[in-house]
Short mmCIF file of C-alpha atoms and ligand atoms in Angstrom, two decimals:
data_model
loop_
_atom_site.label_atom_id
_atom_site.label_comp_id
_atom_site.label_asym_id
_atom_site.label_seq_id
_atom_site.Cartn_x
_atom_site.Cartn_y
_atom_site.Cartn_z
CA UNK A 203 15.82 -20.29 8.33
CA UNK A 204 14.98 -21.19 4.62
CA UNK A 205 11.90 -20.71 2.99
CA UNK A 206 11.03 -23.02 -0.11
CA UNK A 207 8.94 -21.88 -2.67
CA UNK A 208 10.03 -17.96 -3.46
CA UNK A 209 5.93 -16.66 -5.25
CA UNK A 210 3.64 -14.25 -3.42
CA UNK A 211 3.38 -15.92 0.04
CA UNK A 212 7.38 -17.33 0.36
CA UNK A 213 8.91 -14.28 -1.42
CA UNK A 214 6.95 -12.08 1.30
CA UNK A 215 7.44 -14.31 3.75
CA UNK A 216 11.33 -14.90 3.22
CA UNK A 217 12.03 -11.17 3.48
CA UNK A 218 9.68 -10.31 6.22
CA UNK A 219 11.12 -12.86 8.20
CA UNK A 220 14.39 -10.95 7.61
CA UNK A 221 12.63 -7.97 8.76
CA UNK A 222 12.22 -9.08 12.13
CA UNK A 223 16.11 -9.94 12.31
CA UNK A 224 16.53 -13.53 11.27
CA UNK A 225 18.92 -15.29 9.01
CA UNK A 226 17.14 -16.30 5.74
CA UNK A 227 17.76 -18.08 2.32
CA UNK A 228 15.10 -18.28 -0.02
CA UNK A 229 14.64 -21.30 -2.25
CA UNK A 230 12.92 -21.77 -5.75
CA UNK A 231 13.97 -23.66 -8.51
CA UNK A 232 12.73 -20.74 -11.10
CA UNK A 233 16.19 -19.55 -11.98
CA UNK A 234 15.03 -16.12 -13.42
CA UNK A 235 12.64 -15.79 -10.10
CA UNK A 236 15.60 -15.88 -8.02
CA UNK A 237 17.75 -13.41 -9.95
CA UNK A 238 15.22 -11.25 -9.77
CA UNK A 239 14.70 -11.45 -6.10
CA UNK A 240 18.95 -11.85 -5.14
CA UNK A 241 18.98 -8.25 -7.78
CA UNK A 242 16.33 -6.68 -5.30
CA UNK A 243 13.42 -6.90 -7.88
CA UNK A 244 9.86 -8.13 -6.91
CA UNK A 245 9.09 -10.08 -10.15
CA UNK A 246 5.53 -9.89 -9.47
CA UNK A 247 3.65 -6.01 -8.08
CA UNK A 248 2.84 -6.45 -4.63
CA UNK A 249 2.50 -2.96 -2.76
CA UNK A 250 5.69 -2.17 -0.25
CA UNK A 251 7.04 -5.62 -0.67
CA UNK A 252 10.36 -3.87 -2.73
CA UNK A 253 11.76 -1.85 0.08
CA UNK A 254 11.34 -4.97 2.49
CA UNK A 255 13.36 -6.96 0.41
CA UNK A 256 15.86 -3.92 -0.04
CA UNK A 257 16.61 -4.26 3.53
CA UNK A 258 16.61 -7.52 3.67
CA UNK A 259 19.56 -7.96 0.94
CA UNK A 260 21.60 -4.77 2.13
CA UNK A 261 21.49 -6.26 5.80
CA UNK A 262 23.11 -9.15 4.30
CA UNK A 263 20.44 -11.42 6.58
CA UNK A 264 18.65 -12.47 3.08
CA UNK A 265 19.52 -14.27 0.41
CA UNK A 266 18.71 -16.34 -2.16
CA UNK A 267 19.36 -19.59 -3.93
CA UNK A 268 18.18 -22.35 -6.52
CA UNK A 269 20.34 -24.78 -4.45
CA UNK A 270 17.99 -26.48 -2.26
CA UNK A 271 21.96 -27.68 0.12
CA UNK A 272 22.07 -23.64 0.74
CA UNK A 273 19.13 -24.99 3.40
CA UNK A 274 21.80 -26.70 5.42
CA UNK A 275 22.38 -25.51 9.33
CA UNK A 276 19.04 -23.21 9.16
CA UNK A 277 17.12 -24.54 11.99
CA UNK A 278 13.10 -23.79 10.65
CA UNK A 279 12.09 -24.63 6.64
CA UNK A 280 9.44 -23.25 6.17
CA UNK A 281 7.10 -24.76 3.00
CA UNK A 282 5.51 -21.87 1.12
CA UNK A 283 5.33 -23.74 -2.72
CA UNK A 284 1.67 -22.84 -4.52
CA UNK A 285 -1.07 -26.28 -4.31
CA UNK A 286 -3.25 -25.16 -7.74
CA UNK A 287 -6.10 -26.81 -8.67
CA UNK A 288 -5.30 -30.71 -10.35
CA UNK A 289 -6.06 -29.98 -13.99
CA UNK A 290 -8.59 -32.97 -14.23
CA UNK A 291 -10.21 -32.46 -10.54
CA UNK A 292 -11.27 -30.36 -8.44
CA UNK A 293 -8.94 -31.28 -5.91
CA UNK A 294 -5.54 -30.01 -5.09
CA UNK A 295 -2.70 -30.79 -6.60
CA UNK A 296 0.40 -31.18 -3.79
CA UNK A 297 3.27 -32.04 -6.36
CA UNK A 298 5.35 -29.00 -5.61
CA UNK A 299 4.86 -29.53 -1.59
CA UNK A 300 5.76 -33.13 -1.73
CA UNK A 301 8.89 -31.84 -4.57
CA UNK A 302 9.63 -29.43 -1.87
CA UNK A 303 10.05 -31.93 1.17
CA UNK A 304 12.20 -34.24 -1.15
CA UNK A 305 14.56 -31.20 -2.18
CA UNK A 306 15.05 -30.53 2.23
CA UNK A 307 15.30 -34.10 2.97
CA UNK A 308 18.79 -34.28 2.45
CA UNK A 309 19.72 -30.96 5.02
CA UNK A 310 17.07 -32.49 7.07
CA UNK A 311 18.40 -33.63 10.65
CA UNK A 312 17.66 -33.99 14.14
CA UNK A 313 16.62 -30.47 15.59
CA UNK A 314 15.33 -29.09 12.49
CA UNK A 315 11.61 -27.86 12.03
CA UNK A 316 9.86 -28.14 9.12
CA UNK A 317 6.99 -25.92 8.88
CA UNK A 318 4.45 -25.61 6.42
CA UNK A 319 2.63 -22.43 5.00
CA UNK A 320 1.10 -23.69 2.01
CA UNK A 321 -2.80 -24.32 1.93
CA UNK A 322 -3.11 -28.21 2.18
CA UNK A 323 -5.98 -30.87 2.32
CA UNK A 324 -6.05 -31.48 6.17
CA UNK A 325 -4.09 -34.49 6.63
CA UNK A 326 -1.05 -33.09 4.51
CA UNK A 327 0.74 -32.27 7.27
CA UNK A 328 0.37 -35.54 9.56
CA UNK A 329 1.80 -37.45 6.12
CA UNK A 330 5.01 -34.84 5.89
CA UNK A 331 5.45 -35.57 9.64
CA UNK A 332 5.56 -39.35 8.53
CA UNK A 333 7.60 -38.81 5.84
CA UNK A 334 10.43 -36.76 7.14
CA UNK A 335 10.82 -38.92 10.77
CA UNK A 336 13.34 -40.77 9.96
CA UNK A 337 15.86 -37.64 9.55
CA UNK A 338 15.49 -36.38 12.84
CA UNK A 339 13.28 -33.64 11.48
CA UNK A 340 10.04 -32.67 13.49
CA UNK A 341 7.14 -30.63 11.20
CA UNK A 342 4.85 -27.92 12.23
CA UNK A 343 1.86 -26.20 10.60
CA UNK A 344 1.38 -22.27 10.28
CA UNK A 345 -1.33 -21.53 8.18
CA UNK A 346 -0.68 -18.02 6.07
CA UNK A 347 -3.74 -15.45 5.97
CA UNK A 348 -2.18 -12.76 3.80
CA UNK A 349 -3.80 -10.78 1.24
CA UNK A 350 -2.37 -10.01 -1.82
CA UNK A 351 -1.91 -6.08 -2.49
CA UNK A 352 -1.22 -6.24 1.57
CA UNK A 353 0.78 -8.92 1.78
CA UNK A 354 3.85 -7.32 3.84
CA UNK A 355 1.06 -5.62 6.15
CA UNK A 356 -0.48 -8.85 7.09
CA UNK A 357 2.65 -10.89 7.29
CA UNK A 358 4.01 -8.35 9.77
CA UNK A 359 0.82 -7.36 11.56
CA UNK A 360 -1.10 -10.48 11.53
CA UNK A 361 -5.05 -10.77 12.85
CA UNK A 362 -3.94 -14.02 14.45
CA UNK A 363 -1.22 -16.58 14.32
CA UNK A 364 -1.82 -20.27 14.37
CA UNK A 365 0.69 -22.98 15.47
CA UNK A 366 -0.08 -26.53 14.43
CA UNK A 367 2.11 -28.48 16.83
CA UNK A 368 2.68 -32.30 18.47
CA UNK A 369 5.06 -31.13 20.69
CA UNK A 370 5.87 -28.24 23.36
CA UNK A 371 9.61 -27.88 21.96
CA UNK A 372 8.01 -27.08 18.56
CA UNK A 373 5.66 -24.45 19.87
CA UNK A 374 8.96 -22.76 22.02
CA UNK A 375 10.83 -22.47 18.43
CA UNK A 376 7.82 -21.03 16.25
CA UNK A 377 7.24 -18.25 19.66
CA UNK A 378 10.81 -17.77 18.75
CA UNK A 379 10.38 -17.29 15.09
CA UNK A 380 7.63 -14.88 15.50
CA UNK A 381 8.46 -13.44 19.28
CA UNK A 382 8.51 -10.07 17.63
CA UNK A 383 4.90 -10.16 16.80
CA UNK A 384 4.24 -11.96 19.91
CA UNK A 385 5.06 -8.98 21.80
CA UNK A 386 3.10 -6.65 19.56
CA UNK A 387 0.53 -8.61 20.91
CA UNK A 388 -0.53 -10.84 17.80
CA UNK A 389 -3.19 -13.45 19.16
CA UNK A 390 -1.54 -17.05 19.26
CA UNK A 391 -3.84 -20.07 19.07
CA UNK A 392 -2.14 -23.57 19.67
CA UNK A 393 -3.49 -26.46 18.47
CA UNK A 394 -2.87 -30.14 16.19
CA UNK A 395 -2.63 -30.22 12.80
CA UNK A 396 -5.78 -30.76 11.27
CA UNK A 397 -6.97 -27.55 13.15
CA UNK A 398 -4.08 -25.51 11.59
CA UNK A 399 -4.79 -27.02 8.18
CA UNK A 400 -8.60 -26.79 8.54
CA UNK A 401 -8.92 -22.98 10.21
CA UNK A 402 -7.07 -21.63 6.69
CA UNK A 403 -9.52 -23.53 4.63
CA UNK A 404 -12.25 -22.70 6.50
CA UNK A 405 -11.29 -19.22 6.67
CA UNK A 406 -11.29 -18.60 2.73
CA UNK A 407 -14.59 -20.89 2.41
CA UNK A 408 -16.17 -18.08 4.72
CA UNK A 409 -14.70 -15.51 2.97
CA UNK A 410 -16.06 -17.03 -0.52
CA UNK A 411 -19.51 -17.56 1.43
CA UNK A 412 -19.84 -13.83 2.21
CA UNK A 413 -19.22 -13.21 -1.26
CA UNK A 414 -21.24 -15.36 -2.69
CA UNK A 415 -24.41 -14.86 -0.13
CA UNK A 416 -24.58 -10.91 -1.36
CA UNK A 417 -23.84 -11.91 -4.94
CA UNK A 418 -26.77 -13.97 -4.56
CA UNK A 419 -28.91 -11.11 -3.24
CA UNK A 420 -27.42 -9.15 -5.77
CA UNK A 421 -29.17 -11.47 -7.88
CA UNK A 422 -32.83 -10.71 -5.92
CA UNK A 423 -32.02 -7.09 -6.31
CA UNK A 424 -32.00 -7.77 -9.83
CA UNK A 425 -35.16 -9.52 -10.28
CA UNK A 426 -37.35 -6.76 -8.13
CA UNK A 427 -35.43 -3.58 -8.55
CA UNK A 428 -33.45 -3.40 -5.17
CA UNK A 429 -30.09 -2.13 -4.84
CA UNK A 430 -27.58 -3.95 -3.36
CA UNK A 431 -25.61 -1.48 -2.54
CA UNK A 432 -28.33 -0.01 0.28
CA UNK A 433 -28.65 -3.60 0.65
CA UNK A 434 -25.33 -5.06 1.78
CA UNK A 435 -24.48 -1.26 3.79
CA UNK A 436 -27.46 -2.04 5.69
CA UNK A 437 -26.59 -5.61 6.49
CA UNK A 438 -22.55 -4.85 7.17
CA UNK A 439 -24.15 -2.36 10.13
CA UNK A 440 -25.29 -5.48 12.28
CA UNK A 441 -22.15 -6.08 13.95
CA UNK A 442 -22.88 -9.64 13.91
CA UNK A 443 -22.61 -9.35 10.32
CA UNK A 444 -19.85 -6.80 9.55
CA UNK A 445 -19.57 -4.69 6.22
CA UNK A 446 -16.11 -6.59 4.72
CA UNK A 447 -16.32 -8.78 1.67
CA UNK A 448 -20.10 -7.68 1.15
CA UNK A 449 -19.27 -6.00 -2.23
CA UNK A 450 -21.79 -7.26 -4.55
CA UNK A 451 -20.26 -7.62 -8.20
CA UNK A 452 -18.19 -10.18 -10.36
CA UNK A 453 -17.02 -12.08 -7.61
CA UNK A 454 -14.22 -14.18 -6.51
CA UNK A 455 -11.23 -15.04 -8.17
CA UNK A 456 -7.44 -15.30 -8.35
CA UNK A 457 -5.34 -18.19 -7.10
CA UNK A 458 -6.70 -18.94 -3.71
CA UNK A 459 -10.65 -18.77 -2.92
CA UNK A 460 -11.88 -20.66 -5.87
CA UNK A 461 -9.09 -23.49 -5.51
CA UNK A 462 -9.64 -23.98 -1.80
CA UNK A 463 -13.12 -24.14 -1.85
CA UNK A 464 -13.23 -27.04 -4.72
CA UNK A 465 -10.33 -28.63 -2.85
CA UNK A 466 -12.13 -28.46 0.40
CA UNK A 467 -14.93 -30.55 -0.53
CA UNK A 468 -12.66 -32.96 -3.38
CA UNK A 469 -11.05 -33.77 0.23
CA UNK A 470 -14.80 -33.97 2.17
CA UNK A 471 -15.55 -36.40 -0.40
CA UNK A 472 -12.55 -38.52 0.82
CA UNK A 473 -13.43 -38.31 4.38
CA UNK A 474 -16.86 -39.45 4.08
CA UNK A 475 -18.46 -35.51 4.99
CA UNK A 476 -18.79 -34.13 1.61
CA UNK A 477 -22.75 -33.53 2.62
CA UNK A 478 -21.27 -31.09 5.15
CA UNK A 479 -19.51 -28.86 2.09
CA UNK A 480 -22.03 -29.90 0.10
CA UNK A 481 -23.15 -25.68 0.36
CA UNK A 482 -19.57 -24.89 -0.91
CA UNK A 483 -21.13 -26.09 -4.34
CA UNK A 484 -23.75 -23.54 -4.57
CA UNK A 485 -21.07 -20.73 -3.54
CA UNK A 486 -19.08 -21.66 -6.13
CA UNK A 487 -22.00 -21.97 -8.83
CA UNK A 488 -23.15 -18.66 -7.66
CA UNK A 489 -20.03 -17.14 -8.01
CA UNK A 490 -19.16 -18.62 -11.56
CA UNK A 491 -22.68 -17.53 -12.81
CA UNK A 492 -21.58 -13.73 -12.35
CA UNK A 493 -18.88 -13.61 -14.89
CA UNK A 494 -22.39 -15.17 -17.37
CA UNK A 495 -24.53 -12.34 -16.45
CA UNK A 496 -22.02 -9.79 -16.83
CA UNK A 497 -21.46 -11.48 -20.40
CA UNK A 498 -25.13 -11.29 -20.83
CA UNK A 499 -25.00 -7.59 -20.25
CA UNK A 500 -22.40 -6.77 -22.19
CA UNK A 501 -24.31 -8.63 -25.47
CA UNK A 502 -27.64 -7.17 -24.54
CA UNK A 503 -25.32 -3.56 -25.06
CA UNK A 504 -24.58 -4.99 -27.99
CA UNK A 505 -27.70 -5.41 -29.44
CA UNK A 506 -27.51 -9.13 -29.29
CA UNK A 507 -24.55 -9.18 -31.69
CA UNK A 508 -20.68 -9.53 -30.63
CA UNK A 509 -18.87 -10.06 -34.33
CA UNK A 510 -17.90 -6.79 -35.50
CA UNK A 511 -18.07 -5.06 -32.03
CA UNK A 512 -15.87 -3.61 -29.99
CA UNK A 513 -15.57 -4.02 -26.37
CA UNK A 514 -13.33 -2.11 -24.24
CA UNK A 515 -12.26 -3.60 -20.67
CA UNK A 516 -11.10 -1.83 -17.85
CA UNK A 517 -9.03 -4.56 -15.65
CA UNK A 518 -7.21 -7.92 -15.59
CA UNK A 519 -6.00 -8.41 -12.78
CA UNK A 520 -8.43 -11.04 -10.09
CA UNK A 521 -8.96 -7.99 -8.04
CA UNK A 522 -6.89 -4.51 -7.97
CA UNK A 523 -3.71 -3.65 -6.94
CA UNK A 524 -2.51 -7.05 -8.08
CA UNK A 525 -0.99 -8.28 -11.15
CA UNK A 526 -2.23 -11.81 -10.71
CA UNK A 527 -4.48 -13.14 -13.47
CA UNK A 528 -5.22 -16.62 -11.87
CA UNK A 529 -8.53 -17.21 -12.70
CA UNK A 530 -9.44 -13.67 -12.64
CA UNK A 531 -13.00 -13.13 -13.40
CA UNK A 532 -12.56 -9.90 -15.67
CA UNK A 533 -10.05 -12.25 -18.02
CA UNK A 534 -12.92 -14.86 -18.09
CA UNK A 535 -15.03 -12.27 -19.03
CA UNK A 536 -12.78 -10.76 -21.92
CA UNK A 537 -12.43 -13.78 -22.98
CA UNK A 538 -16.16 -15.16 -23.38
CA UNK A 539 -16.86 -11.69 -25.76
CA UNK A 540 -14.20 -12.37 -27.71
CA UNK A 541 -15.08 -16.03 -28.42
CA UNK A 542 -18.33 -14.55 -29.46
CA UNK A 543 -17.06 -12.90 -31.81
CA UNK A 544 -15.66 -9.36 -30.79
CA UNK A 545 -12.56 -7.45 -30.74
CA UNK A 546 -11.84 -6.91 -26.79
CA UNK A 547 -9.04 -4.40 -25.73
CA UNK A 548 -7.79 -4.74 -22.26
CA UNK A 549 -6.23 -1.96 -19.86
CA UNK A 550 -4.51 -3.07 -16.64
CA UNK A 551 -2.87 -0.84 -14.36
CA UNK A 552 -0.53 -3.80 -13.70
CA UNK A 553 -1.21 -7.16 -14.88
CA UNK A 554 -0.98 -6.61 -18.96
CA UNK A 555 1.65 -8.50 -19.00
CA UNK A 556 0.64 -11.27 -17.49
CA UNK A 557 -2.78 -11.41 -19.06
CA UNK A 558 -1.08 -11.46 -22.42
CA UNK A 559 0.48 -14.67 -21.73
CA UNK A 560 -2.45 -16.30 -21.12
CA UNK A 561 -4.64 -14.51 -24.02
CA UNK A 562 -2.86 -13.45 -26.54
CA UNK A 563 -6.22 -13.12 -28.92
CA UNK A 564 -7.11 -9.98 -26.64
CA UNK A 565 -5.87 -6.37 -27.65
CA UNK A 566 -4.20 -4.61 -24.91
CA UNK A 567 -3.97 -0.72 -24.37
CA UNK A 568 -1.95 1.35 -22.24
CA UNK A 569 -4.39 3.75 -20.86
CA UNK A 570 -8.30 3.53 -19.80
CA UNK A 571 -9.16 5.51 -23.16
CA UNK A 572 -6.98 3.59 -25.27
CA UNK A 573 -8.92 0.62 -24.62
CA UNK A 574 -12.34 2.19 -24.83
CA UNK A 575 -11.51 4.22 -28.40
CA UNK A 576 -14.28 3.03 -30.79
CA UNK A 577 -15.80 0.42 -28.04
CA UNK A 578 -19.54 -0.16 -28.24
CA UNK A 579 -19.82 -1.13 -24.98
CA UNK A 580 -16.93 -0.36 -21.81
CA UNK A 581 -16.53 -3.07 -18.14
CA UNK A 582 -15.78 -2.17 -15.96
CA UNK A 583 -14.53 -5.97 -14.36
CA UNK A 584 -11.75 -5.14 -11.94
CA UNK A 585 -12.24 -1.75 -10.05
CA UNK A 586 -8.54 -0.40 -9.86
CA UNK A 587 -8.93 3.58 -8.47
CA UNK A 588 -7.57 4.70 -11.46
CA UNK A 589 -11.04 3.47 -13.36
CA UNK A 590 -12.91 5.01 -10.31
CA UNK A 591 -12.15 8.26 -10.39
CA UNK A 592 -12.60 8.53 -14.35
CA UNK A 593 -13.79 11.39 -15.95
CA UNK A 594 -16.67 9.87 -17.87
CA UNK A 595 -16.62 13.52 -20.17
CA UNK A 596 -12.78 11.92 -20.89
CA UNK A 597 -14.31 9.07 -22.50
CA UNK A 598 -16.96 10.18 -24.13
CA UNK A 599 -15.42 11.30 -27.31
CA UNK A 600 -13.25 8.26 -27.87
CA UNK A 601 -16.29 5.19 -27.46
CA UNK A 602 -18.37 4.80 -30.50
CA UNK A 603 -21.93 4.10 -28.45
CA UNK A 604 -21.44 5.24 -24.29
CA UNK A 605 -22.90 2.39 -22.89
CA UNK A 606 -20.99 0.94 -19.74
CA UNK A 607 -21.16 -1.65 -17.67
CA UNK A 608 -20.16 -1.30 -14.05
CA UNK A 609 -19.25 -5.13 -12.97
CA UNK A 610 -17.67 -4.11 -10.04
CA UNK A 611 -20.16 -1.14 -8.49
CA UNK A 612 -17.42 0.74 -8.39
CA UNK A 613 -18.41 4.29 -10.43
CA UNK A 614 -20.85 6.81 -9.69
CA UNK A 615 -23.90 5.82 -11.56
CA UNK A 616 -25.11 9.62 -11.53
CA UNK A 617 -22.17 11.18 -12.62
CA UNK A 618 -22.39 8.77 -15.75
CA UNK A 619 -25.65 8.83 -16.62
CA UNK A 620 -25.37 12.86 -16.51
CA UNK A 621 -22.86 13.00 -19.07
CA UNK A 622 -25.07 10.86 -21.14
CA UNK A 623 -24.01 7.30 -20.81
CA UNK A 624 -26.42 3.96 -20.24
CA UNK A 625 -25.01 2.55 -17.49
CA UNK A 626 -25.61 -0.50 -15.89
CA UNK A 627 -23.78 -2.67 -12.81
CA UNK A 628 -24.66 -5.94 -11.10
CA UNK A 629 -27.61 -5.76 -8.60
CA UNK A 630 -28.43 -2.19 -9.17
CA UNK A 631 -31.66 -0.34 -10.45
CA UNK A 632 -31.47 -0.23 -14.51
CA UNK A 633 -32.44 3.87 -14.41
C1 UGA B 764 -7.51 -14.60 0.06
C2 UGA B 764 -7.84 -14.37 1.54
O1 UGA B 764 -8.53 -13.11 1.70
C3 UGA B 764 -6.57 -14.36 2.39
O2 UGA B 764 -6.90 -14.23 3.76
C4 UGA B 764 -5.81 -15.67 2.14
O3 UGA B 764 -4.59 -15.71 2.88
C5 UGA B 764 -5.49 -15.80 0.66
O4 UGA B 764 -6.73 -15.78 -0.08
C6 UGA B 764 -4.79 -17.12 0.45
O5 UGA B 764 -5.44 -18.16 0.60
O6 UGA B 764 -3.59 -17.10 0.22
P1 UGA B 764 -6.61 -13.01 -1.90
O7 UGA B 764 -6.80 -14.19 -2.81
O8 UGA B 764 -5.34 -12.21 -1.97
O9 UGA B 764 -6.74 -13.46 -0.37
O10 UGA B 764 -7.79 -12.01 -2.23
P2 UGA B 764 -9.08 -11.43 -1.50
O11 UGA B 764 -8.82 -10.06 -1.05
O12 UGA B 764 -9.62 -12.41 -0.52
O13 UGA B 764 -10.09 -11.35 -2.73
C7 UGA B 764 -10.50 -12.56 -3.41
C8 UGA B 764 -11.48 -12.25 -4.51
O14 UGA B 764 -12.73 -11.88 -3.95
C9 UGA B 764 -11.09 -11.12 -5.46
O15 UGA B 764 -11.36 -11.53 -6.79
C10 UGA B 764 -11.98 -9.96 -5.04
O16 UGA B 764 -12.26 -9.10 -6.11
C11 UGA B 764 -13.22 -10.71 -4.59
N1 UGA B 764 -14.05 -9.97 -3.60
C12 UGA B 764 -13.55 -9.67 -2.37
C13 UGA B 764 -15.36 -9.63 -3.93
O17 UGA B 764 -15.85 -9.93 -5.04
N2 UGA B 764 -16.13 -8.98 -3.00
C14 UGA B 764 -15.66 -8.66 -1.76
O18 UGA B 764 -16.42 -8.08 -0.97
C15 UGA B 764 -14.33 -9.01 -1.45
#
């Protein structure tokens, strides 16, 4: 098989699939990515992922390739290129899928199955079908639900697998591809392709919901002295309700939720049902108006006043045990206090490096205490365990006022306060 598009999903996906004993090549047409990958280096931190790929190249069942002709003879392509947000609209932007189809056209023949993995407006994958007929080729959908920071774990022991099919023979080839998991008992749902395109979509505009709905109480908390935390553990007890993606805080970032939500209803809009999404709006607003208050917080630390400060900021990354800074709330936050005027050092278990590339007018330190030394105020934005289990007595000495701000409700506000610290967090009791 080949797998197009070698970032988080297709790079995990390629050498998982050689995991479970198939033939694959992995495609991208990032040079450096690829050397990187065909050395046995994960150019990006994802947990596990390095001794996969280990296996992969030593069993000599994985390779990889810039040459899109290596695809030729593999039987299933699967499309795993990124679909970002269009940079003037909300809705997706499906150059690199359609770029990816073009480069397998020409390997493209009667018997192969091209399958796609990316996240797609539904309809995507009724136009590839069109598009690719006249080779021979038949397409298939298979919607990915992995997680960064357990992307290996949920690519090998999926909640669910979904099959977007037209045809029975396409069906028999993907229970082929995956019979492995099959017989570990993964649930299988069959359906058309809309479904498969839609049940992804939907899935992360749930997941952005939940989020957003206890954000949004977070925000009630705040206003009449509740605590979310009591709050949300007494709501994820219902069963009907469960206790994941409840944590009040910063909210939702990184390259998927925010994206699919704003592409979900861009592509409402277009069917004539953007009244049904119209909710989606409110998530997102909700969500986008946490990274504000946290701002807000940090200034009112600040006595009002950013120039001249210094802030200190513990995490980059969109959430932790990631190195991915796409649209990560705790850069947006960074970077809002130091547009106002302060100096804002970053520490990042991971992601420094990739943070600097995008703001290179933020200071970055190699260790929690280097990037609070002489900070007025200390955000926490991304809540890596390394910031967790902080000694706040550590810290003390290096800040120059000990006033932090908890954005992800992540420390204990007791053990803070004790060692004389203000602390406040998002949704929580000021004292
Ligand atoms: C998300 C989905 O969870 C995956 O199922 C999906 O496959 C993936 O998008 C995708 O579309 O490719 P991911 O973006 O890796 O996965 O991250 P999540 O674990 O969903 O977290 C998203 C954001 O929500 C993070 O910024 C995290 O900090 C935030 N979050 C999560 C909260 O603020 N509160 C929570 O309770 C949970």
């Amino acid at each position: 098989m080949s797998v197009v598009g070698t970032g988080y999903l297709g790079a995990t996906h390629a050498a998982c699939m050689a995991e479970l004993g198939h033939e694959v090549v992995g495609i991208d047409s990032d040079a450096a990515k690829v050397a990187a990958l065909a050395s046995g280096t994960v150019p990006f931190w994802e947990p596990g992922l390095d001794e996969v790929l280990q296996r992969g190249l030593e069993s000599g069942r994985l390779t990889f390739t810039t040459d899109p002709a290596d695809a030729a003879g593999a039987h299933v392509h699967f499309v795993c290129v990124g679909t970002p947000q269009k940079a003037d609209s909300p809705a997706a932007d499906l150059t690199q899928v359609h770029g990816a189809i073009d480069a397998l056209t020409p390997v493209l023949g009667p018997g192969a199955l091209v399958v796609g993995k990316s996240t797609v407006p539904v309809g995507t994958a009724a136009g590839i079908a069109d598009r690719v007929a006249e080779t021979g080729a038949r397409v298939a959908w298979n919607p990915e639900f992995l997680r960064e920071g357990h992307a290996v774990e949920d690519t090998l022991r999926p909640d669910r697998l979904v099959f977007g099919v037209r045809d029975p023979q396409d069906e028999a080839v993907l229970r082929e591809v995956y019979a492995a998991l099959l017989d570990a008992g993964t649930p299988l749902l069959v359906t058309d392709f809309a479904t498969a395109e839609l049940v992804k979509v939907a899935a992360n505009a749930f997941l952005a919901t939940k989020i957003s709905f206890i954000n949004a109480m977070a925000e009630v908390c705040e206003a009449t002295g509740g605590d979310i935390l009591t709050l949300s553990a007494a709501l994820g007890m219902d069963p009907r309700i469960g206790p994941q993606f409840l944590r009040a805080g910063l909210g939702f970032g990184g390259g998927c939720l925010p994206k699919d939500i704003r592409a979900f209803m861009a592509r409402a809009g277009e069917l004539g049902v953007d009244e049904a999404l119209m909710f989606l709006r409110d998530i997102d607003d909700i969500n986008i108006r946490r990274r504000q208050h946290t701002v807000d917080l940090a200034l009112e630390a600040l006595g009002g006043q950013a120039v001249g400060k210094r802030v200190g900021v513990w995490g980059a990354a969109f959430k932790p045990d990631s190195d991915d800074v796409r649209d990560s709330p705790a850069l947006h936050v960074a970077a809002a206090l130091r547009a106002a005027g302060a100096t804002v050092t970053v520490h990042d278990p991971r992601a420094v490096d990739n943070a600097r590339r995008l703001f290179s007018d933020l200071e970055y330190a190699d260790t929690p205490a280097g990037a609070a030394s002489g900070a007025d105020v200390v955000l926490l934005l991304t809540e890596w365990r390394d910031y967790r289990d902080l000694d706040p007595a550590l810290i003390s000495d290096v800040v120059s006022a000990r006033h932090i701000i908890d954005a992800r409700n992540a420390l204990d506000p007791v053990i803070w306060r004790e060692a004389g610290w203000t602390y406040r967090a998002l949704g929580r009791p000021i004292a």
